[in-house]
mmCIF file of C-alpha atoms and ligand atoms in Angstrom:
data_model
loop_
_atom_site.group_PDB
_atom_site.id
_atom_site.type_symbol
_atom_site.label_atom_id
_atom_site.label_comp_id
_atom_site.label_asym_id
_atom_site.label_seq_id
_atom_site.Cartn_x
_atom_site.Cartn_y
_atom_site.Cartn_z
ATOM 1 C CA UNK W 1 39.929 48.271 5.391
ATOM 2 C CA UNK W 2 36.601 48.177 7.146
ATOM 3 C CA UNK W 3 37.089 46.627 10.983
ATOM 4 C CA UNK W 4 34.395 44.231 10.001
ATOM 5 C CA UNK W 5 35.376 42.942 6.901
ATOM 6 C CA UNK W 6 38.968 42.198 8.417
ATOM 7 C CA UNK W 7 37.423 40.311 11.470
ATOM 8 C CA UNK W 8 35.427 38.157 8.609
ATOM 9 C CA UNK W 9 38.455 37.790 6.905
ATOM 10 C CA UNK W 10 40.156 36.366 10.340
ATOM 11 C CA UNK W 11 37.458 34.187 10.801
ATOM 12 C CA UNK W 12 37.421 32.467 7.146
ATOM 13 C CA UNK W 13 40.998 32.427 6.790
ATOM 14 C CA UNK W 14 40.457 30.244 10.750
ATOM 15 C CA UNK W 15 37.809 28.370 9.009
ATOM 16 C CA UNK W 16 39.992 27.575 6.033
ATOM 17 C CA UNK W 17 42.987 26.195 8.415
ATOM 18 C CA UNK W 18 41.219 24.407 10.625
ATOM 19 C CA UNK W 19 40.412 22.285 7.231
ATOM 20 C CA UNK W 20 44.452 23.056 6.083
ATOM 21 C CA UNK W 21 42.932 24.548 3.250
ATOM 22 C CA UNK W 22 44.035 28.137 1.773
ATOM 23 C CA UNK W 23 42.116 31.276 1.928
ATOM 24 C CA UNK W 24 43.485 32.544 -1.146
ATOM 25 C CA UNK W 25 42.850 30.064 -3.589
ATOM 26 C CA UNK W 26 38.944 29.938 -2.186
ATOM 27 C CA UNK W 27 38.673 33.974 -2.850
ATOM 28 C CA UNK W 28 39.960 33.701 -6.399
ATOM 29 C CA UNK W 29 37.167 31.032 -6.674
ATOM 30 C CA UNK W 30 34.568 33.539 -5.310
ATOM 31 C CA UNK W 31 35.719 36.614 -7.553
ATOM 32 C CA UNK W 32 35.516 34.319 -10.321
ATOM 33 C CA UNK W 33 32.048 32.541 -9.348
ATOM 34 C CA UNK W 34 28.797 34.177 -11.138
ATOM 35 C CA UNK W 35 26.016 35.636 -9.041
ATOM 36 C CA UNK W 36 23.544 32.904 -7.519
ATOM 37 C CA UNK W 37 20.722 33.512 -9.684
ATOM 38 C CA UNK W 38 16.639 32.487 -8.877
ATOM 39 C CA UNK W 39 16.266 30.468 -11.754
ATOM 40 C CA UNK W 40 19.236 28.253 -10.578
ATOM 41 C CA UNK W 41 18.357 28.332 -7.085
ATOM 42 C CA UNK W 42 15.019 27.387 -7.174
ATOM 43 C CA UNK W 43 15.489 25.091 -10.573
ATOM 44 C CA UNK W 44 12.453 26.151 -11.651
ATOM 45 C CA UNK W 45 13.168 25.665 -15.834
ATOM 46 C CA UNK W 46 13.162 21.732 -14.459
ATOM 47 C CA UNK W 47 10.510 21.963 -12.182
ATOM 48 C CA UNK W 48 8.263 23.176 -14.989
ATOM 49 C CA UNK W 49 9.590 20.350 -17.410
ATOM 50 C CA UNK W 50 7.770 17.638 -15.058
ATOM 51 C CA UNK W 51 4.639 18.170 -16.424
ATOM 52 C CA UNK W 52 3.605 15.671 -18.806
ATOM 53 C CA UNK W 53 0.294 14.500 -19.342
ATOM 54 C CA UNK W 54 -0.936 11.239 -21.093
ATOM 55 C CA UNK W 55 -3.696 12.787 -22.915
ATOM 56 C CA UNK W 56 -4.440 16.093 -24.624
ATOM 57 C CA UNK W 57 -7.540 16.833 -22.440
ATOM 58 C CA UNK W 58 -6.587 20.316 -21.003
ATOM 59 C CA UNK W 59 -7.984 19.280 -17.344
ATOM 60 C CA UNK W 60 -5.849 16.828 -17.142
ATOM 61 C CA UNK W 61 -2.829 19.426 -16.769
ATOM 62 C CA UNK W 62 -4.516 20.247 -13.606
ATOM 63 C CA UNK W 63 -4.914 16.697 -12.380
ATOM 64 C CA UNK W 64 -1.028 15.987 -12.301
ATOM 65 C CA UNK W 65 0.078 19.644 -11.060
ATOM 66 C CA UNK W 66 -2.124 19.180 -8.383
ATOM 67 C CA UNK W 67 -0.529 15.717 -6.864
ATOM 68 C CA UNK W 68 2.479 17.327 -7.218
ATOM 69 C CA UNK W 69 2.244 19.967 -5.626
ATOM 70 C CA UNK W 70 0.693 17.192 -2.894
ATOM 71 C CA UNK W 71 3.738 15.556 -2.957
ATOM 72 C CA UNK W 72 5.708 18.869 -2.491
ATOM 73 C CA UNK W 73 3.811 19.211 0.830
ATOM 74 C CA UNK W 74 4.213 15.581 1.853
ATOM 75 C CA UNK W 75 8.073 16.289 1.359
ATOM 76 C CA UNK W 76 7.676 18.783 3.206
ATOM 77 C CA UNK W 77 6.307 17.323 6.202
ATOM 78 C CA UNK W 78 8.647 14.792 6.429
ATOM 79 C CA UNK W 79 10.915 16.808 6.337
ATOM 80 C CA UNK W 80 9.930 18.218 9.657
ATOM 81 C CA UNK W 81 9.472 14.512 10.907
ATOM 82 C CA UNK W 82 13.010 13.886 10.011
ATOM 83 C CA UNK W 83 14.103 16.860 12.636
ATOM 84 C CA UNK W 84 11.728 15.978 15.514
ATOM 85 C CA UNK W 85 13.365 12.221 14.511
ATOM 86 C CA UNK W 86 16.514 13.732 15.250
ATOM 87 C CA UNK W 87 15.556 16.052 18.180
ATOM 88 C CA UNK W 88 16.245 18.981 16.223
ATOM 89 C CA UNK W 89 19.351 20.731 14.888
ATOM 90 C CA UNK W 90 22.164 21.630 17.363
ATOM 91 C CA UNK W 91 22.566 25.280 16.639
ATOM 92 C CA UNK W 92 25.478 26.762 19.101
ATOM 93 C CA UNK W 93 25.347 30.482 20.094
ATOM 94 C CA UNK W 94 27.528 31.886 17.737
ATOM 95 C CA UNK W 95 24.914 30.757 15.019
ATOM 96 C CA UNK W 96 27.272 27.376 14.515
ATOM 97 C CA UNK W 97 25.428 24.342 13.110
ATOM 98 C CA UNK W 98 26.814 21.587 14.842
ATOM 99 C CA UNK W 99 24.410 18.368 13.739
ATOM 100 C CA UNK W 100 21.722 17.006 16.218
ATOM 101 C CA UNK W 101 20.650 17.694 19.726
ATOM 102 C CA UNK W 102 20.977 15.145 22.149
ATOM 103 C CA UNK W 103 17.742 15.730 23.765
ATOM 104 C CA UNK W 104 14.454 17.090 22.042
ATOM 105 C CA UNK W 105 13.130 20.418 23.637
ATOM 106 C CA UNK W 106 8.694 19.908 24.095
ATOM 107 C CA UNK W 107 8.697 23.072 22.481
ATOM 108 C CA UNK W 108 10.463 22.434 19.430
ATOM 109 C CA UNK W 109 8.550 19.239 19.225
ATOM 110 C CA UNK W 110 5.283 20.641 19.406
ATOM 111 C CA UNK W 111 6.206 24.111 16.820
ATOM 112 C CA UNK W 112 7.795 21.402 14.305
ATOM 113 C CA UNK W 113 3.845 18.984 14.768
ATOM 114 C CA UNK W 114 2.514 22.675 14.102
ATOM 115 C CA UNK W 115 4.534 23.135 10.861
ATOM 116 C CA UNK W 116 2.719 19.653 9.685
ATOM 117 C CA UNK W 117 -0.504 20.777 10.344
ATOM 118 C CA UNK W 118 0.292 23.800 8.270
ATOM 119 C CA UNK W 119 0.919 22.027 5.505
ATOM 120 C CA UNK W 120 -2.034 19.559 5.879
ATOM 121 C CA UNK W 121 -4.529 22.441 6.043
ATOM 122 C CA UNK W 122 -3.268 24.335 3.742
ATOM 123 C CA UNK W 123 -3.784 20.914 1.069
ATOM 124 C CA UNK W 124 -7.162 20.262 2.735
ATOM 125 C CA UNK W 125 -8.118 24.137 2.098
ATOM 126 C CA UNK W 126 -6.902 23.552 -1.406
ATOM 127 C CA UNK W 127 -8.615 20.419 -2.091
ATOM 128 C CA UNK W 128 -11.325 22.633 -4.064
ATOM 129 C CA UNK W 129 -9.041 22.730 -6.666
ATOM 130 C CA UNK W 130 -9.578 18.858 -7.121
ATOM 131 C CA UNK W 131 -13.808 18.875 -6.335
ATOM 132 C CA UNK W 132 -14.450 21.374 -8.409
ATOM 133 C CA UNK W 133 -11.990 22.853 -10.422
ATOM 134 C CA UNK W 134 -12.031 20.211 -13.307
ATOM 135 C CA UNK W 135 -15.012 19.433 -15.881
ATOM 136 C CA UNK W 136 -16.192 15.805 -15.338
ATOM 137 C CA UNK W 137 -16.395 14.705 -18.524
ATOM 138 C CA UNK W 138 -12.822 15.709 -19.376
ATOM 139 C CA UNK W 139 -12.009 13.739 -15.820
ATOM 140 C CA UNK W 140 -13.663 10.598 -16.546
ATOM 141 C CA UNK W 141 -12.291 10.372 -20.258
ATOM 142 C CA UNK W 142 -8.135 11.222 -19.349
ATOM 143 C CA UNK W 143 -8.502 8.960 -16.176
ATOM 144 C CA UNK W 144 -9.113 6.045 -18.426
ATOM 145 C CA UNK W 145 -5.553 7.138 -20.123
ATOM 146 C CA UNK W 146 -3.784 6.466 -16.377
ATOM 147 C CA UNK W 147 -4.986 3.281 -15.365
ATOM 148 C CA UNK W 148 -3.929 1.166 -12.872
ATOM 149 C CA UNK W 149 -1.586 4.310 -11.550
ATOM 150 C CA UNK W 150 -3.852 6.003 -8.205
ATOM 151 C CA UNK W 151 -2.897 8.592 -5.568
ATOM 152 C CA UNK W 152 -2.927 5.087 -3.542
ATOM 153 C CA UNK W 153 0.389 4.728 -4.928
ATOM 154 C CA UNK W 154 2.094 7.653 -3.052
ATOM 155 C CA UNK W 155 4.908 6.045 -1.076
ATOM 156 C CA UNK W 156 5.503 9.643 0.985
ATOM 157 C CA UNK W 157 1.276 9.475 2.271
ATOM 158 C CA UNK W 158 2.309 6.128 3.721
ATOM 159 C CA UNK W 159 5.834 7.878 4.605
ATOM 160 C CA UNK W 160 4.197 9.937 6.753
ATOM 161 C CA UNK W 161 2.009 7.929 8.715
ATOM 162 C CA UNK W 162 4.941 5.493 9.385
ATOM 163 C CA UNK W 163 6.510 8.400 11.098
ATOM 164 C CA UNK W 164 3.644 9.875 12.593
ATOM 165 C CA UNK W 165 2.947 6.360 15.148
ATOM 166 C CA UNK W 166 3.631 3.013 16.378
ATOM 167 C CA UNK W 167 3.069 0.608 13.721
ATOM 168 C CA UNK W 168 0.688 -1.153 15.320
ATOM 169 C CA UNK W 169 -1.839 1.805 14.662
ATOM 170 C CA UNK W 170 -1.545 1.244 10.668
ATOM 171 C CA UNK W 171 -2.533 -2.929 11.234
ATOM 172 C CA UNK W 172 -6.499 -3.048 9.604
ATOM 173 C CA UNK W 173 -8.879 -2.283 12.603
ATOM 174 C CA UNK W 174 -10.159 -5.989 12.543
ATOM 175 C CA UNK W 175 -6.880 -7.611 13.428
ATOM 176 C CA UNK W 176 -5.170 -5.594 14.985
ATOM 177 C CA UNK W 177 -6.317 -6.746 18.810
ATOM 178 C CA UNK W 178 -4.703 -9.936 17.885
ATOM 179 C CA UNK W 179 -0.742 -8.047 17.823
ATOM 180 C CA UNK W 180 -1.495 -5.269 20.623
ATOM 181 C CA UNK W 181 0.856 -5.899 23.885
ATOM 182 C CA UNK W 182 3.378 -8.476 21.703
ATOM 183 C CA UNK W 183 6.551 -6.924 20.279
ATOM 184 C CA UNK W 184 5.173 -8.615 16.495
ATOM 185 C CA UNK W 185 8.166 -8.321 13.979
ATOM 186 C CA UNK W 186 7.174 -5.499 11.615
ATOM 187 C CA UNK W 187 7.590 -7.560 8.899
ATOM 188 C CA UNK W 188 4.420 -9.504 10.318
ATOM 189 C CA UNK W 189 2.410 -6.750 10.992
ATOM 190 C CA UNK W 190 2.965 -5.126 7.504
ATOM 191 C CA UNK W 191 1.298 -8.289 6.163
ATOM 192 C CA UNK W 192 -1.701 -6.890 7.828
ATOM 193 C CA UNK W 193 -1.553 -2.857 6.501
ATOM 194 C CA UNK W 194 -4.672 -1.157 6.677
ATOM 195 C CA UNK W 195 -4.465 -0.080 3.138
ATOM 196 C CA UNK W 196 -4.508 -3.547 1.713
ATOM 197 C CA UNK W 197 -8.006 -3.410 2.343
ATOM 198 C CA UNK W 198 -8.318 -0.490 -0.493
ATOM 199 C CA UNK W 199 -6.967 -2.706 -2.941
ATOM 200 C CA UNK W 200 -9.342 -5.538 -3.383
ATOM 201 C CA UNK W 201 -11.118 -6.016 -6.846
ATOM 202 C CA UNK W 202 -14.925 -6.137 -6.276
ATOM 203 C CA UNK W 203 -15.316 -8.888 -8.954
ATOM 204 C CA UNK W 204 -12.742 -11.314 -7.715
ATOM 205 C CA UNK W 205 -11.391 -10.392 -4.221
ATOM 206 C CA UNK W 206 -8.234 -10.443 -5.279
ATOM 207 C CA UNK W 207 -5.184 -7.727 -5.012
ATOM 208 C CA UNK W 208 -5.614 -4.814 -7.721
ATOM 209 C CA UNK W 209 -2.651 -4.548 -10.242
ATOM 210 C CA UNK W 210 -2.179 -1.388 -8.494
ATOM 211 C CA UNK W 211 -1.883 -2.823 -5.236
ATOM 212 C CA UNK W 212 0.703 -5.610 -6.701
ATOM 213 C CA UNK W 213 2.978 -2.805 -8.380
ATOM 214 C CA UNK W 214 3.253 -0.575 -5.473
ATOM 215 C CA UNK W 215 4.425 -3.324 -2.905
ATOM 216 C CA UNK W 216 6.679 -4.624 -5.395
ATOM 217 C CA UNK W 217 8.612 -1.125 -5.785
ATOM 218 C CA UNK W 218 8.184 0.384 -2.214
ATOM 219 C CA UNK W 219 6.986 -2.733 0.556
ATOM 220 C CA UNK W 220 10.898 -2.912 1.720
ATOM 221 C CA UNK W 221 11.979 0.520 1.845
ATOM 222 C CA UNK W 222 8.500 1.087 4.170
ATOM 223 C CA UNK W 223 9.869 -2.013 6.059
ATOM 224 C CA UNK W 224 13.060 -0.724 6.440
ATOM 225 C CA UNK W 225 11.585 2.848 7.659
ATOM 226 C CA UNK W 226 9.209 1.231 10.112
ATOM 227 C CA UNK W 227 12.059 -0.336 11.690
ATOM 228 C CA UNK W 228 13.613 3.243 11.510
ATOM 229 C CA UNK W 229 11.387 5.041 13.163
ATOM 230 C CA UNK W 230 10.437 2.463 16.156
ATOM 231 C CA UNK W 231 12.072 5.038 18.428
ATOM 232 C CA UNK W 232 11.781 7.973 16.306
ATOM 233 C CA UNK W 233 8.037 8.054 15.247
ATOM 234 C CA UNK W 234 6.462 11.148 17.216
ATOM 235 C CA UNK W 235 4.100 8.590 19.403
ATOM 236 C CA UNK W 236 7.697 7.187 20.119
ATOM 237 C CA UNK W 237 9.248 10.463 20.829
ATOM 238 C CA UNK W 238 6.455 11.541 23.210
ATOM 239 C CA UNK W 239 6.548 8.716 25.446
ATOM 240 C CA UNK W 240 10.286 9.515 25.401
ATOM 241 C CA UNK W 241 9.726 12.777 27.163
ATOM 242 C CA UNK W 242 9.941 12.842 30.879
ATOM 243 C CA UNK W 243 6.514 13.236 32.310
ATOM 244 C CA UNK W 244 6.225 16.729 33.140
ATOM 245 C CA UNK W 245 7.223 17.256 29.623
ATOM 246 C CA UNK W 246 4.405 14.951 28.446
ATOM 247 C CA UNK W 247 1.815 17.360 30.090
ATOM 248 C CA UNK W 248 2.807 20.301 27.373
ATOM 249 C CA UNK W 249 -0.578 21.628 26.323
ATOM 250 C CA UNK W 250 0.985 22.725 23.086
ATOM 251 C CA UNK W 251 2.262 19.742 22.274
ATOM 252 C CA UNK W 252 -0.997 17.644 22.672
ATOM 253 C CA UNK W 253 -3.012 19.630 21.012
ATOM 254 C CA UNK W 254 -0.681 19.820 17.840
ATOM 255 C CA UNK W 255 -0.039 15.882 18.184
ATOM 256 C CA UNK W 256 -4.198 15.546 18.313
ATOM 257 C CA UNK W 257 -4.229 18.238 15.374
ATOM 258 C CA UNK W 258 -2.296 16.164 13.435
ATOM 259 C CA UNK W 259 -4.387 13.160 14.435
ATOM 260 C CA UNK W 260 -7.255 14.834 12.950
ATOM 261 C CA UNK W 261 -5.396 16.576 10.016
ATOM 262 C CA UNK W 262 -4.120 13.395 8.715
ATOM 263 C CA UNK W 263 -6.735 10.822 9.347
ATOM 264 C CA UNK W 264 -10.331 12.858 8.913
ATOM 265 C CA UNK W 265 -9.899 16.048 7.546
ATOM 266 C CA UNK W 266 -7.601 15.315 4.547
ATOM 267 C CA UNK W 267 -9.304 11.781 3.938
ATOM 268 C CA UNK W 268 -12.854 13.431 3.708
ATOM 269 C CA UNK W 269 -12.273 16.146 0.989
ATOM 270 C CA UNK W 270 -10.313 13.879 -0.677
ATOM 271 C CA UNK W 271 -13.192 11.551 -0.550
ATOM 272 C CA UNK W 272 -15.649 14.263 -2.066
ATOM 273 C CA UNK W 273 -13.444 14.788 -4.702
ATOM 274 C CA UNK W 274 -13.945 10.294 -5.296
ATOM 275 C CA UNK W 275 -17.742 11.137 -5.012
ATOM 276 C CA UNK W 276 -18.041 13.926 -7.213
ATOM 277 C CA UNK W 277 -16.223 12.264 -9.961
ATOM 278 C CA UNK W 278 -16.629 8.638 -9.452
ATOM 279 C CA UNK W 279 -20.114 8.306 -7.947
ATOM 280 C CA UNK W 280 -23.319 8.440 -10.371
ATOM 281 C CA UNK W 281 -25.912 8.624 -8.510
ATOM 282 C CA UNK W 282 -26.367 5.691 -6.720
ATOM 283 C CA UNK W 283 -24.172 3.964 -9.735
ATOM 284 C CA UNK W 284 -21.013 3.555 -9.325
ATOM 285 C CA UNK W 285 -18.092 4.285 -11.528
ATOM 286 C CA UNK W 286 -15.442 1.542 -10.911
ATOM 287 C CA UNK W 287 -12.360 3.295 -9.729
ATOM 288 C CA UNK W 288 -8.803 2.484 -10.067
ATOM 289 C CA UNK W 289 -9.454 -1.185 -10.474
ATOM 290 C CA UNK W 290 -12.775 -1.820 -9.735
ATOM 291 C CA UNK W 291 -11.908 -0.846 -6.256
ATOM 292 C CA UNK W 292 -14.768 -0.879 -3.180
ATOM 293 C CA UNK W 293 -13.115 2.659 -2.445
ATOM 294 C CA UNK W 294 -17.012 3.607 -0.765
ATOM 295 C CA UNK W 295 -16.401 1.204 1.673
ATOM 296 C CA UNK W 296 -12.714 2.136 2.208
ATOM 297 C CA UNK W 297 -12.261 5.515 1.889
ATOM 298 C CA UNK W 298 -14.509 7.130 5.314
ATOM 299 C CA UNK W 299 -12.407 7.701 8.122
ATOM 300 C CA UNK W 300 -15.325 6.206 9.528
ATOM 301 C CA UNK W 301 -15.072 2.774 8.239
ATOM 302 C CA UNK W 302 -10.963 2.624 8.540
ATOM 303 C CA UNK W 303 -10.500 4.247 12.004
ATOM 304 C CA UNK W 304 -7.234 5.415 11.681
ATOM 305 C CA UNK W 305 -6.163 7.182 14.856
ATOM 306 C CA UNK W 306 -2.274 7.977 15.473
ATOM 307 C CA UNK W 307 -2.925 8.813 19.225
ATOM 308 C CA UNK W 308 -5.784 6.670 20.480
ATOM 309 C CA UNK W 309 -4.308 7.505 23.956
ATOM 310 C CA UNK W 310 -4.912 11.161 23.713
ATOM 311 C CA UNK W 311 -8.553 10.710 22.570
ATOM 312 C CA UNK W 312 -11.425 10.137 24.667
ATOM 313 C CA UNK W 313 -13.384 6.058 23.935
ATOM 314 C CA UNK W 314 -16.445 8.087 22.289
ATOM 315 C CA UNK W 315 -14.156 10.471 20.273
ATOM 316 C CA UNK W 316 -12.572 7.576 18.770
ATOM 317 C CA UNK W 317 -16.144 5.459 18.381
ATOM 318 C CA UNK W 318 -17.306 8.655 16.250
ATOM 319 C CA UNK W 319 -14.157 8.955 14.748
ATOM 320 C CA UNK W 320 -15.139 11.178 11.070
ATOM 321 C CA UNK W 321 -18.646 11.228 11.537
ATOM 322 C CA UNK W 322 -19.892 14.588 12.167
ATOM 323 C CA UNK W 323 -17.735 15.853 9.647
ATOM 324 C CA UNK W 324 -18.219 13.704 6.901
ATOM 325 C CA UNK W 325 -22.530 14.074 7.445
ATOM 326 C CA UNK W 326 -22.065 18.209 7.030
ATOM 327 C CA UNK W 327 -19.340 18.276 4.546
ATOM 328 C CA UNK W 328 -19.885 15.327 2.154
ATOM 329 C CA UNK W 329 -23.305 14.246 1.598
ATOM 330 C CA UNK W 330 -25.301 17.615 2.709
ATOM 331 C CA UNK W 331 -23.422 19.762 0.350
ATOM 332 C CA UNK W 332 -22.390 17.204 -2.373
HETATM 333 C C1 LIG R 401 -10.274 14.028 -8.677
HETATM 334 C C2 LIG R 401 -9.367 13.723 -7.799
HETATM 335 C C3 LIG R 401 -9.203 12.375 -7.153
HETATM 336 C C4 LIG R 401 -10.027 11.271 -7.188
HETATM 337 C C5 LIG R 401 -11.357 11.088 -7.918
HETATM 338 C C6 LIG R 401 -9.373 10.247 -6.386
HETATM 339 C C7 LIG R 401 -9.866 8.961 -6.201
HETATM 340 C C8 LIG R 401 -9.298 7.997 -5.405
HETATM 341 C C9 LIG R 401 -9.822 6.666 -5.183
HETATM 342 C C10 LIG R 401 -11.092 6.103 -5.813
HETATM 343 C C11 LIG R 401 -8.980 6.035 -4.323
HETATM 344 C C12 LIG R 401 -9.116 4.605 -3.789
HETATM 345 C C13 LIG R 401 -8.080 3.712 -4.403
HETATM 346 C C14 LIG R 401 -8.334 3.497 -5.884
HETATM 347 O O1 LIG R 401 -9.386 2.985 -6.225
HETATM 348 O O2 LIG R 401 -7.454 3.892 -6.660
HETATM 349 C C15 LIG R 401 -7.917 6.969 -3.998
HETATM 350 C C16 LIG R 401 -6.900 6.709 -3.115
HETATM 351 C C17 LIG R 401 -5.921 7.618 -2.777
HETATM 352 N N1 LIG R 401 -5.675 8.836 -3.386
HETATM 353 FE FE1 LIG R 401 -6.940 9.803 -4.618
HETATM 354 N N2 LIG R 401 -8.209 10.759 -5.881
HETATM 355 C C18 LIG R 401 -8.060 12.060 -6.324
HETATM 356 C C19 LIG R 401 -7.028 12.912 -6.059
HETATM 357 C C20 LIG R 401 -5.939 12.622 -5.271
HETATM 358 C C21 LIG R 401 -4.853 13.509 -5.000
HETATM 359 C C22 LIG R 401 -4.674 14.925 -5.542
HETATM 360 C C23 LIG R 401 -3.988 12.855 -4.182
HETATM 361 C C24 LIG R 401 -2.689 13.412 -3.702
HETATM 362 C C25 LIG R 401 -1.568 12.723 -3.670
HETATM 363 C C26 LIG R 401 -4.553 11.545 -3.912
HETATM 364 C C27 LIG R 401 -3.999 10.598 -3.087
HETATM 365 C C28 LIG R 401 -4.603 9.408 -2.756
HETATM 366 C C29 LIG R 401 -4.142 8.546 -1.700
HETATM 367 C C30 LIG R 401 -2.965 8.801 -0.760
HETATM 368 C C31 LIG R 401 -4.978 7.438 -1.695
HETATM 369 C C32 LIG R 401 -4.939 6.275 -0.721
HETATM 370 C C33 LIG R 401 -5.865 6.620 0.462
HETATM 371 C C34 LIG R 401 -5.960 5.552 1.508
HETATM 372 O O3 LIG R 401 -5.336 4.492 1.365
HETATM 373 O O4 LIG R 401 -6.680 5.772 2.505
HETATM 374 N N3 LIG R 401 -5.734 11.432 -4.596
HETATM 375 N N4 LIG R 401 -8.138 8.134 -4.675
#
């Protein structure tokens, strides 16, 4: 027999008793196992039976495949916030997994940030698909089929920013002097979320029905992961560092990358896509709810910043602007 093959051999039948199982009985099971095929890998006969529209309007196909292939990205990304979480797998040098590190290396840190960005470009580059790869008419005719349900319901968006800072960076701009410097109970400060703000009727002031469903399905489980990821939230995980760590270029740059990824570049074409579709010239379509989503939706007017440390007073004053005058409204 092969030298090789009898070393593997060695090694599995080691494996095997270390767990007092038999090596025998586990290579009948692999000479009677099929061949891993990529259909059953990937699952993709299931992944394609998750389309389901409400309406027969053939844009509308679009619509849904698009947010989910959003939401494949957001998985994605926390995925990688998971590992930095963690400090990264413990990978010995024989190729072993052996669970976490005990101490995150800058470099993963900052080439795991770098993987985020990825995926948030590569949705902001692809946001095109959303401005202007679906007929208007057909848009504002299904919508009507999938009210009060909005992209403000994604629990892994809100996911992500709960692992990407301190909570107190998520409390609405306007109160959130009045919690900076106290150790506030999270429970507190979620009470004052930025996003509540996006979910006020215009008539009446009060919370949308969309607003009311998603706290009442996700508000504890983002409790519970805010509490999580006190320690583990990459502001969190920075500060960690020892000092000369803290002075990685790499790593800043990809934490301010995000900063921007997340909180201006992603928000603004998404916002073009709410003022090609929504906005008549200067009449306005009511969105999800009759929602003031103009006055919401600018990175502008909601200021969120992850890292307000690493950015300079005016860089955070003109937080979205430049952007949003070239991109949005010259071009609309
Ligand atoms: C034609 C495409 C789209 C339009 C017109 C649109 C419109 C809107 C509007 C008006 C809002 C404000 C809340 C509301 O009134 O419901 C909103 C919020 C939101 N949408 Fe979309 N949306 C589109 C596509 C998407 C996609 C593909 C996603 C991906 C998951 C998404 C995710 C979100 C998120 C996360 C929010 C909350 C943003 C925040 O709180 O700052 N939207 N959208």
């Amino acid at each position: 027999m092969d030298a090789k093959i009898e070393q593997k051999i060695k090694l599995l039948e080691e494996k095997y008793a270390q767990m007092g199982q038999d090596l025998d009985s586990y290579l009948d099971g692999l000479l009677l196992s099929n061949y891993l095929t990529y259909w059953d890998y990937t699952q993709v006969e299931t992944l394609l039976t998750l389309q389901n529209p409400k309406t027969d309007f053939p844009d509308e196909m679009i619509f849904i495949m698009y947010h989910q292939i959003t939401e494949l990205y957001f998985k994605l990304s926390l995925h990688e916030f998971e590992q930095i979480g963690h400090n990264g797998p413990n990978i010995l040098p024989n190729g072993q997994l052996l669970g976490w590190k005990e101490k995150i290396d800058p470099n993963f840190f900052a080439e795991r940030v770098m993987r985020i960005n990825r995926y948030f470009e590569a949705l902001t580059k692809s946001f095109e698909i959303m401005i202007n790869g679906m007929e208007k008419e057909q848009f504002l005719r299904y919508r009507m089929a999938l009210l009060p349900a909005s992209g403000f319901q994604s629990a892994q968006y809100r996911m992500i920013e709960i692992c990407s800072t301190d909570f107190i960076n998520l409390v609405d701009k306007d109160v959130r002097a009045n919690f900076k410097g106290k150790d506030t109970d999270i429970r507190e400060l979620f009470q004052n979320i930025y996003w509540n703000k996006g979910a006020t009727e215009l008539a009446s002031g009060k919370k949308t029905l969309t607003l009311k469903q998603f706290e009442k399905k996700y508000s504890e489980k983002f409790i519970t992961l805010a509490n999580e990821y006190k320690t583990k939230n990459l502001w969190a995980k920075y500060k960690a560092l020892p000092e000369p760590d803290q002075k990685n270029g790499n790593l800043i740059n990809a934490l301010k990358q995000l900063d921007v990824n997340v909180n201006i570049n992603w928000p603004l074409v998404h916002y073009k896509s709410a003022v090609r579709y929504l906005q008549q010239n200067t009449e306005d379509i009511a969105a999800t709810g009759g929602t003031n989503w103009q006055k919401y939706l600018p990175p502008r007017f909601q200021k969120r910043i992850f890292y307000p440390e690493l950015w300079t007073k005016e860089e955070t004053e003109d937080w979205g602007k430049g952007w949003v005058e070239t991109n949005v409204f010259q071009q609309k």
